[in-house]
Tab-separated table of C-alpha atoms in Angstrom:
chain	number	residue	atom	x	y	z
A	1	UNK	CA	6.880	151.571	52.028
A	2	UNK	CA	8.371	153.243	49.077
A	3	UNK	CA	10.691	156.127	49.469
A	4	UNK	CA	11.373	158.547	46.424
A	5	UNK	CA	13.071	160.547	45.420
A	6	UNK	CA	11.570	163.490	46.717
A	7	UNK	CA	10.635	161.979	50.214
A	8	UNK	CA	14.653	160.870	49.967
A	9	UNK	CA	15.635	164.738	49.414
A	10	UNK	CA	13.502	165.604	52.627
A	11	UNK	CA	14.788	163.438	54.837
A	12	UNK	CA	18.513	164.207	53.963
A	13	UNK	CA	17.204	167.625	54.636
A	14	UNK	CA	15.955	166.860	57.763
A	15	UNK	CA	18.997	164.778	59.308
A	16	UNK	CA	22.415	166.353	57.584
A	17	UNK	CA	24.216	168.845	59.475
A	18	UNK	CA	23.057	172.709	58.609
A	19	UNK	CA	26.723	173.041	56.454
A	20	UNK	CA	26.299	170.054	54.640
A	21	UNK	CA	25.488	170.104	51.050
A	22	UNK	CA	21.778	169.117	51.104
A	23	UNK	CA	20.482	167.687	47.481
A	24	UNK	CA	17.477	169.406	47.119
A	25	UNK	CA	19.819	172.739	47.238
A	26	UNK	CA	22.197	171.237	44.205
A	27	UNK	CA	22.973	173.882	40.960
A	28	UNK	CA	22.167	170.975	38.715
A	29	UNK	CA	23.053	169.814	35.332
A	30	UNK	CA	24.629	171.437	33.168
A	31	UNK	CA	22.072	169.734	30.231
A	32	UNK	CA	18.836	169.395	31.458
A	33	UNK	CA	17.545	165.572	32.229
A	34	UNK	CA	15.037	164.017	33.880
A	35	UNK	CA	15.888	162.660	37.506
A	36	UNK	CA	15.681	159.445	38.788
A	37	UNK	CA	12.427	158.114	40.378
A	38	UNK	CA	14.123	156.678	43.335
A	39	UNK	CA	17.857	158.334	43.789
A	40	UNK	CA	18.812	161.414	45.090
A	41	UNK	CA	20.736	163.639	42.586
A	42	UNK	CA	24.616	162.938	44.147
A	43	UNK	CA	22.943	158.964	44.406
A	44	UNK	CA	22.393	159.427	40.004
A	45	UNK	CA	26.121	160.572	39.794
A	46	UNK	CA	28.065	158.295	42.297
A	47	UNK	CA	26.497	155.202	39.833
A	48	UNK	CA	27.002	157.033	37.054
A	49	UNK	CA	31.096	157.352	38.127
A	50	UNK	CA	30.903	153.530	38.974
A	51	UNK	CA	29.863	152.749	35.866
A	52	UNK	CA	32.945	154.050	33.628
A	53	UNK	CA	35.271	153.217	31.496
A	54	UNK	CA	38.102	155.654	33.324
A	55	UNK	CA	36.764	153.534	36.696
A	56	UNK	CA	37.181	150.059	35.683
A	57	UNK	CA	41.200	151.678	34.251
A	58	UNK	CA	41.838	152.243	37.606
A	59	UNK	CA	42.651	148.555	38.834
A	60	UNK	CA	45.664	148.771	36.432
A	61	UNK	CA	47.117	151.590	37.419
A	62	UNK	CA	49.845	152.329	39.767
A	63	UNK	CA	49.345	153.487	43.105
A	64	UNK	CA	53.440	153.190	44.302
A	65	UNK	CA	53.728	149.438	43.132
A	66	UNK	CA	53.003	148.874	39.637
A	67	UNK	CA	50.143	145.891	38.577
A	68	UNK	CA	52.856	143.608	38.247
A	69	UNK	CA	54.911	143.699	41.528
A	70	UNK	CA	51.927	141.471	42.795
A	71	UNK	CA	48.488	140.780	44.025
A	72	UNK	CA	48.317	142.484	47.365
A	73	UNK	CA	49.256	145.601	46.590
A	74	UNK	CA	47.182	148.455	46.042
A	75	UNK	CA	46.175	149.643	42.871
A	76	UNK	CA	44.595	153.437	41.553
A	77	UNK	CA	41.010	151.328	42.070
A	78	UNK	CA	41.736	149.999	45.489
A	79	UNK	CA	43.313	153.204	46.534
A	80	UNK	CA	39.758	154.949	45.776
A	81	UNK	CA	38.055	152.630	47.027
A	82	UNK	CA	39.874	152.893	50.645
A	83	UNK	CA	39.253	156.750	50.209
A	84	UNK	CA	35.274	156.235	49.353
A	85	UNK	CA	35.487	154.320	52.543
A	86	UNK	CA	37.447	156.832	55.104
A	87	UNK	CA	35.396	159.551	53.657
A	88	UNK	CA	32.164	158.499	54.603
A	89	UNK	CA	33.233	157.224	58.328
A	90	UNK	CA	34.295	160.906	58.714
A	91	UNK	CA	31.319	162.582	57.076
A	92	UNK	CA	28.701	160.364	58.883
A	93	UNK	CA	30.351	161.696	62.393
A	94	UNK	CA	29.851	165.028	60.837
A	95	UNK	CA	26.700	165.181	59.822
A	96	UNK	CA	27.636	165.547	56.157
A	97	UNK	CA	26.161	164.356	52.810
A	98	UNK	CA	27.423	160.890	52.191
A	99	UNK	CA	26.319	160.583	48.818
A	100	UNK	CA	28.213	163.562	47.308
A	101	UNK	CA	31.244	162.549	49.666
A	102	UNK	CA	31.366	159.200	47.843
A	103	UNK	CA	30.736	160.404	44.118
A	104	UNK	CA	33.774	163.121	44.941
A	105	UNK	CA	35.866	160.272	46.389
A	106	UNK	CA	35.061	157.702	43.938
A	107	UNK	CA	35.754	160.359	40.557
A	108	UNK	CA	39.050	162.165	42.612
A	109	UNK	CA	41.651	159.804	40.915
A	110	UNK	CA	39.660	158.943	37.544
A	111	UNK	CA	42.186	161.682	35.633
A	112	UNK	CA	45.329	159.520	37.276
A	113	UNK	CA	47.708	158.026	33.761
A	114	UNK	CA	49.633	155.288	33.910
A	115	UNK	CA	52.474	154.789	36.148
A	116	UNK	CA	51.304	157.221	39.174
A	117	UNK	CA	52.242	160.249	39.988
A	118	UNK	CA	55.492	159.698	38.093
A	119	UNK	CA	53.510	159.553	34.743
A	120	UNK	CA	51.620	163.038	35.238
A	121	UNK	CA	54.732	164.432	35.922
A	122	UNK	CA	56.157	163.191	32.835
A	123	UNK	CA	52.781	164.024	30.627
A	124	UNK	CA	52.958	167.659	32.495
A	125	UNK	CA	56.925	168.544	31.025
A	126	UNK	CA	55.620	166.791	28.103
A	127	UNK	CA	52.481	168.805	27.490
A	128	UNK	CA	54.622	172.202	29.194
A	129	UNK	CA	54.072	173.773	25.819
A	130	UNK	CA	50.756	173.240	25.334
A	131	UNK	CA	48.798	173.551	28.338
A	132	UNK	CA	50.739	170.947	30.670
A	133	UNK	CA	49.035	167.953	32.271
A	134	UNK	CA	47.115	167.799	35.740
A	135	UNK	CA	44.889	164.747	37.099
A	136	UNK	CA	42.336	167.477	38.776
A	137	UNK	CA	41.947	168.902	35.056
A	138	UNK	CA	42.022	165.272	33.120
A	139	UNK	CA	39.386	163.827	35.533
A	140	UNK	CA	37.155	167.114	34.618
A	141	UNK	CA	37.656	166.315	30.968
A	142	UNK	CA	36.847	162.925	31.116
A	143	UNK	CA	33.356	163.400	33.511
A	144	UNK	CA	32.716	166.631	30.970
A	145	UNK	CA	33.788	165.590	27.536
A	146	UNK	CA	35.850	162.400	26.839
A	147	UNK	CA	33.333	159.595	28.239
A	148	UNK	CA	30.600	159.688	25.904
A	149	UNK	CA	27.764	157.617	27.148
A	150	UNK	CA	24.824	159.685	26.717
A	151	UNK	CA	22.726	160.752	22.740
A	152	UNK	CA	22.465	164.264	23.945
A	153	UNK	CA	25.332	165.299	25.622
A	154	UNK	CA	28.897	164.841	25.860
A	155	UNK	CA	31.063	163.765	29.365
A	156	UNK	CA	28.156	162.818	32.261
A	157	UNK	CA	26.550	165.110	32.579
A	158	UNK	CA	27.432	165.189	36.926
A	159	UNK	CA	25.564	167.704	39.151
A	160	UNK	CA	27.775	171.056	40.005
A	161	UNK	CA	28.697	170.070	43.331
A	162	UNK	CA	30.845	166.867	42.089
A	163	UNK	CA	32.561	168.648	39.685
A	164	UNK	CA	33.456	171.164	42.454
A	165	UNK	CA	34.620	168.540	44.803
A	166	UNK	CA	37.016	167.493	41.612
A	167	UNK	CA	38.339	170.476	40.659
A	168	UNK	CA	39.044	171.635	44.471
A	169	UNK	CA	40.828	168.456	45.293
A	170	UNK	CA	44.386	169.231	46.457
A	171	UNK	CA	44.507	172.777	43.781
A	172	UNK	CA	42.987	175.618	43.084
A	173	UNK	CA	40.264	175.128	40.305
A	174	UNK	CA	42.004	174.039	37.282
A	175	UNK	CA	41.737	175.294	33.636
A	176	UNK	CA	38.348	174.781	32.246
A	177	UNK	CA	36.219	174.499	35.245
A	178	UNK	CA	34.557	178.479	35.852
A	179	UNK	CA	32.983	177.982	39.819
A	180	UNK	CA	29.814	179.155	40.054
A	181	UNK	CA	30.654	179.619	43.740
A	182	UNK	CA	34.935	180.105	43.882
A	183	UNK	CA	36.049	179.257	47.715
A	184	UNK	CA	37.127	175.813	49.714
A	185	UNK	CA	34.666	173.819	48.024
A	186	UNK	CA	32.115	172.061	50.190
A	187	UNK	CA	32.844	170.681	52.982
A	188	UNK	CA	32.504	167.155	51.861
A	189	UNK	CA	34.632	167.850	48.890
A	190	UNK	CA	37.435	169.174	51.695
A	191	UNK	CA	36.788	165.944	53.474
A	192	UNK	CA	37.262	163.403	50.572
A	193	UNK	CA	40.771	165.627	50.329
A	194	UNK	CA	42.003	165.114	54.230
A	195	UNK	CA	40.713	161.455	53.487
A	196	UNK	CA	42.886	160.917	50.341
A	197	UNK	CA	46.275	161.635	52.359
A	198	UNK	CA	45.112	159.727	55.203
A	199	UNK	CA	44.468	156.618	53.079
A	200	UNK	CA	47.260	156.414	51.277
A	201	UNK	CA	49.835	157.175	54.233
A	202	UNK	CA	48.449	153.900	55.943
A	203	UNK	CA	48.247	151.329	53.365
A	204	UNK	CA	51.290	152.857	51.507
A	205	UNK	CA	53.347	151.687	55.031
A	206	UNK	CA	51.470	148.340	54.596
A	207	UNK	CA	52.216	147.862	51.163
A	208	UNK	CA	55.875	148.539	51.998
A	209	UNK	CA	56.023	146.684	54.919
A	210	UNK	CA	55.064	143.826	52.764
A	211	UNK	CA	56.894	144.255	49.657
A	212	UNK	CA	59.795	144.444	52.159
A	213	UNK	CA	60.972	147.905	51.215
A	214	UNK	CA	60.301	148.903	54.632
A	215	UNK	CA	61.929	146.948	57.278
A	216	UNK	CA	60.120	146.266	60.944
A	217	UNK	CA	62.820	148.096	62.647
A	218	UNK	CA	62.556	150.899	60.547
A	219	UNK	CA	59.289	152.333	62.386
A	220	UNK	CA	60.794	152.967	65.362
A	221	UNK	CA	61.681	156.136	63.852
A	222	UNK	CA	58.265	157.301	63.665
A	223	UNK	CA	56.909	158.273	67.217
A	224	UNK	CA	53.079	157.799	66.469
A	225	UNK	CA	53.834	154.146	65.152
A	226	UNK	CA	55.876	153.595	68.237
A	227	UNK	CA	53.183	154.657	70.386
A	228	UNK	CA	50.405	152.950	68.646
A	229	UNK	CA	52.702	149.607	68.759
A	230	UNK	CA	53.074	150.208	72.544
A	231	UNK	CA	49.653	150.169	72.955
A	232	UNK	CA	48.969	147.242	71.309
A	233	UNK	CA	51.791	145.185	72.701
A	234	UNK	CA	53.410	144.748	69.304
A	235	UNK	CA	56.970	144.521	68.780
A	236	UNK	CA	58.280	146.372	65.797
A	237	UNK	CA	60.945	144.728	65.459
A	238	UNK	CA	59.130	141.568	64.881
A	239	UNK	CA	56.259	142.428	63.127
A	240	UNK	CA	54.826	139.044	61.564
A	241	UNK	CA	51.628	139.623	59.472
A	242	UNK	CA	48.648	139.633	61.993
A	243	UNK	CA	50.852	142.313	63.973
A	244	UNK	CA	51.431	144.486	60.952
A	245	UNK	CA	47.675	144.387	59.669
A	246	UNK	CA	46.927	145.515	63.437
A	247	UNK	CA	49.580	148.725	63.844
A	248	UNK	CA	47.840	149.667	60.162
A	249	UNK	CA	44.153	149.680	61.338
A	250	UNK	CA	45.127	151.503	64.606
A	251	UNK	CA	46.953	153.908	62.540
A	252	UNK	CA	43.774	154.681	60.311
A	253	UNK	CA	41.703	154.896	63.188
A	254	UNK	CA	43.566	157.439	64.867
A	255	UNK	CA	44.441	159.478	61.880
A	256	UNK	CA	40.296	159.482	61.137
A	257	UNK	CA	38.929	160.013	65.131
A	258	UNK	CA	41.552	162.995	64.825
A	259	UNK	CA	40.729	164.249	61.566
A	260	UNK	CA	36.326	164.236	62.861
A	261	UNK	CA	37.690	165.988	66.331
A	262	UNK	CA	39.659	168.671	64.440
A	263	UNK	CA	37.162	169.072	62.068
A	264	UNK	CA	34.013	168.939	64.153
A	265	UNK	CA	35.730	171.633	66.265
A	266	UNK	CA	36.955	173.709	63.396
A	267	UNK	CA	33.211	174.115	61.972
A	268	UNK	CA	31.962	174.791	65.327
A	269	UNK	CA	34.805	177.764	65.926
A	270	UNK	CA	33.929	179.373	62.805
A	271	UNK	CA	30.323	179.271	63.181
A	272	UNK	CA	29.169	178.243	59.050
A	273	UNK	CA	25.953	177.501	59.067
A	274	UNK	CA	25.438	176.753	55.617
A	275	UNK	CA	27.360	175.076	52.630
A	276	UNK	CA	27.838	178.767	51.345
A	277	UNK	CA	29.196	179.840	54.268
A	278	UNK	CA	31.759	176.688	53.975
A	279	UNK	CA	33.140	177.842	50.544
A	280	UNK	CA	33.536	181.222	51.651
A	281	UNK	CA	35.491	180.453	55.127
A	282	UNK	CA	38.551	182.359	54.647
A	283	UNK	CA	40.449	179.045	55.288
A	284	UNK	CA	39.517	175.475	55.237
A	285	UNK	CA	37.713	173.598	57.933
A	286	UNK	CA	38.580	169.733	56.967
A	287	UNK	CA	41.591	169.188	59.158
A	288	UNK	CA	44.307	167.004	61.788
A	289	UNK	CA	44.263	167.880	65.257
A	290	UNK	CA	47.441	169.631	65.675
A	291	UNK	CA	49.298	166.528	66.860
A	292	UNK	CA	47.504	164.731	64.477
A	293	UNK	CA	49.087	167.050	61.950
A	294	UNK	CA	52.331	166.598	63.648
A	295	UNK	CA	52.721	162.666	63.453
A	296	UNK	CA	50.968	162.481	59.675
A	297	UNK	CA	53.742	164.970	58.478
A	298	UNK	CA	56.550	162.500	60.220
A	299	UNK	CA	54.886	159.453	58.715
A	300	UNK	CA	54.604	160.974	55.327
A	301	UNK	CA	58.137	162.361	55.859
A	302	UNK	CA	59.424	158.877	56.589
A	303	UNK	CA	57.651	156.823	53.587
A	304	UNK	CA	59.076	159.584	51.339
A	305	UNK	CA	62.746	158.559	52.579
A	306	UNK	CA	62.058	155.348	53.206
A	307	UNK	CA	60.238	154.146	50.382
A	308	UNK	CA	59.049	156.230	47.636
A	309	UNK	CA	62.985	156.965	47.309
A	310	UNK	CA	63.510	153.305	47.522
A	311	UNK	CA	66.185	152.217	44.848
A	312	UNK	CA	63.671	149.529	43.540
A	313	UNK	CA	60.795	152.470	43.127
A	314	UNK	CA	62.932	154.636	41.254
A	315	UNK	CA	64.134	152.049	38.756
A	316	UNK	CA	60.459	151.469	37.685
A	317	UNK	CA	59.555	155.255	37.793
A	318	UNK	CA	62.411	154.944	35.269
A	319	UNK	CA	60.973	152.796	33.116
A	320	UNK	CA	58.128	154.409	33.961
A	321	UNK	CA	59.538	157.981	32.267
A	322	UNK	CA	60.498	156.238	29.317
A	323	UNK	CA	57.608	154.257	28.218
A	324	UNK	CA	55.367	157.215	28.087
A	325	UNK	CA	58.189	159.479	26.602
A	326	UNK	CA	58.345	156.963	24.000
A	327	UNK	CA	54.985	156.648	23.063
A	328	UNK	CA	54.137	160.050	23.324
A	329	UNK	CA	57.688	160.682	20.792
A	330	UNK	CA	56.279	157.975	18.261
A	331	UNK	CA	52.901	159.077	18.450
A	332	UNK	CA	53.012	162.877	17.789
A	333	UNK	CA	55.739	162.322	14.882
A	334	UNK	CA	53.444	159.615	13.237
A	335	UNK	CA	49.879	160.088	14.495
A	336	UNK	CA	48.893	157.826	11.479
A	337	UNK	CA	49.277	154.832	13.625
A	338	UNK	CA	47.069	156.248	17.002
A	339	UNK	CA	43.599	154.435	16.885
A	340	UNK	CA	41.178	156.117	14.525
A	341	UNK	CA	39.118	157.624	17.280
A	342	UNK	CA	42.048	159.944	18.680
A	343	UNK	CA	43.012	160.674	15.688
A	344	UNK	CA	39.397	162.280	14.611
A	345	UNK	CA	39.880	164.127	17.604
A	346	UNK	CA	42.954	165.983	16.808
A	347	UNK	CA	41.473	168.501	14.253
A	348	UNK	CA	39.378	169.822	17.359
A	349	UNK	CA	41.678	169.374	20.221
A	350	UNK	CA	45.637	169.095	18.572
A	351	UNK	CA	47.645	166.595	17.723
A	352	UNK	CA	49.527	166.720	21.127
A	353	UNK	CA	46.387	167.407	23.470
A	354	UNK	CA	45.013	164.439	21.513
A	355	UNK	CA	48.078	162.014	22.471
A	356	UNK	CA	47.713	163.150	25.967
A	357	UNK	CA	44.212	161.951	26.501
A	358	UNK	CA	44.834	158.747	24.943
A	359	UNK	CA	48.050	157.876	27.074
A	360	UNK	CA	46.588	159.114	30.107
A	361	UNK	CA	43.810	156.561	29.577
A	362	UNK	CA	46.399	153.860	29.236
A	363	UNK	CA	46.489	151.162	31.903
A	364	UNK	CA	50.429	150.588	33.071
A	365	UNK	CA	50.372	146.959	31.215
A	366	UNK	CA	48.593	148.659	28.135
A	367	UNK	CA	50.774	151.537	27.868
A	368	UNK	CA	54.384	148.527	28.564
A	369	UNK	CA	52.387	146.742	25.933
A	370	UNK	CA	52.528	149.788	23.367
A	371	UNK	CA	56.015	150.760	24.191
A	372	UNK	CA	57.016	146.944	23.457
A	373	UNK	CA	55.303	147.058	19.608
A	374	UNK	CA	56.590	150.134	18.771
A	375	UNK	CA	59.965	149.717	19.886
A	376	UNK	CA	60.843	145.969	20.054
């Protein structure tokens, strides 16, 4: 039995949620093409994400540990990947669209540079003058104009919703992108949001529970982890690695059964019965239960203390702040030595919106690797 496309928009139809955003109700393309025989329209843009060159980037870039501080920890690419994953538990309990909750979650991070969130905030005071820097925006630019993969068209070519879900993801909708529908975004875009901040509040405690930063002890500050530890019958003061790898899994299973209760509950109160209705809800519907709320904020409060303050994380967000100051210094005063390609693209975009792209792009050992030639 075959099942395409059109048989594949019916039966999403049929099965997701009345919010939901259904396929067969996308805004399309903004070039017209041809759709696939046997993928739905969010199942064409979730490969075409995968598929990249800003994806495959992503397993060399930071997440709070740089490539270098080991194996284990997790990169941009794993990050997203734990995301993808989180978002879909949640928006198959909800009755959402798990295609376009995947191709959000899998593009959210694509505008990241090098070096985390401590390299956007460099490239922002570095690009205050002319325009500033924002991963929402870069990840737009790259889906829209800077992967070229296509004859006719520049950037993707990704169906309305996706870009929506990227330019609603933790801002409002950044330069560039004009919604055809201004609110909350869909509801799956809201989810992959509540989904990014639970992901990375659990495995950033696991990475820094095995990096060391964070000591065993430590968690006893942080009620939730002392109540999921009693639970479980695990000392925190003696966490050895089966133990830790068991507080972080019943950590991300609370945080998502809390987030699908407050959410599920949160729909139902406001009474949306459409995707429209979704965007135009006066406040968004993706949420914590109020407790949950509660003990995220105190775990995100503590790894902010704890460890992205961490002496050792703020010598390489150092290093960090002068590689790309560097580069960016060397290349905009000699932009004879950029590749060839960024350099044909300064007569259309400037000399120091040019730069920009191409750092962002870097990879943290590509961009330690430039630094290192230029300034030996």
């Amino acid at each position: 039995m075959l099942y395409p496309r059109e048989r594949l928009l019916e039966l999403e139809a049929e099965r997701l949620a009345p919010y939901a955003q259904k396929g067969k109700d996308t805004q399309g393309r903004q070039y017209p093409e041809g759709e696939s025989r046997f993928r739905t329209p969010y199942q064409k843009d979730r490969d075409r994400i995968l598929h990249t060159t800003a994806f495959r980037r992503l397993e060399y870039k930071t997440q709070v540990f740089p490539n270098w501080a080991g194996d284990y920890y997790r990169t941009r690419l794993t990050h997203t990947l734990e995301v993808a994953q989180v978002s879909r538990s949640i928006a198959r309990a909800l009755g959402l669209n798990e295609d376009l909750t995947e191709a959000i979650a899998l593009s959210h991070d694509l505008g990241h540079p090098p070096f985390g969130h401590t390299g956007e905030k460099v490239l922002h005071e570095l690009m205050r003058e002319h325009g500033g820097f924002e991963h929402n925006a870069q990840a737009l630019r790259l889906l829209t104009q800077l992967e070229v993969r296509y004859p006719g068209f520049r950037g993707l070519n990704l169906t309305y919703e996706v870009l929506e879900g990227i330019a609603t993801h933790e801002a409002a909708y950044p330069t560039g992108f004009r919604p055809e529908y201004p609110g909350q975004g869909t509801l799956e875009a809201q989810v992959v949001d509540l989904s990014d901040a639970i992901a990375y509040a659990a495995h950033d405690l696991d990475d820094g529970l095995r990096s060391g930063l964070l000591r065993p002890e430590e968690l006893s500050e942080v009620p939730l982890l002392q109540e999921l530890s009693k639970a479980e019958g695990l000392d925190l003061s003696r966490l050895d690695e089966l133990s830790r790898r068991i507080l972080v899994r019943q950590l991300l299973g609370y945080l998502i059964t809390e987030a699908i209760e407050a959410t599920h509950a949160k729909v139902a109160a406001a009474g949306v019965d459409s995707a429209q209705a979704v965007r135009q809800h006066p406040e968004r519907l993706a949420a914590l239960t109020p407790q949950g709320e509660k003990a995220h904020g105190e775990l995100k409060a503590f790894l902010k203390e704890r460890l992205y303050r961490h002496p050792q994380v703020l010598r390489e967000r150092r290093r960090a702040e002068a590689v790309l100051e560097g580069l960016f210094a060397a290349y905009t005063r000699h932009p004879e030595i950029l590749p060839r390609e960024v350099q044909a693209r300064i007569p259309e975009e400037g000399l120091e919106r040019a730069v920009c792209d191409y750092l962002a792009g870097m990879t943290d050992r590509f961009a330690l690797e430039a630094y290192r030639q230029l300034f030996p």
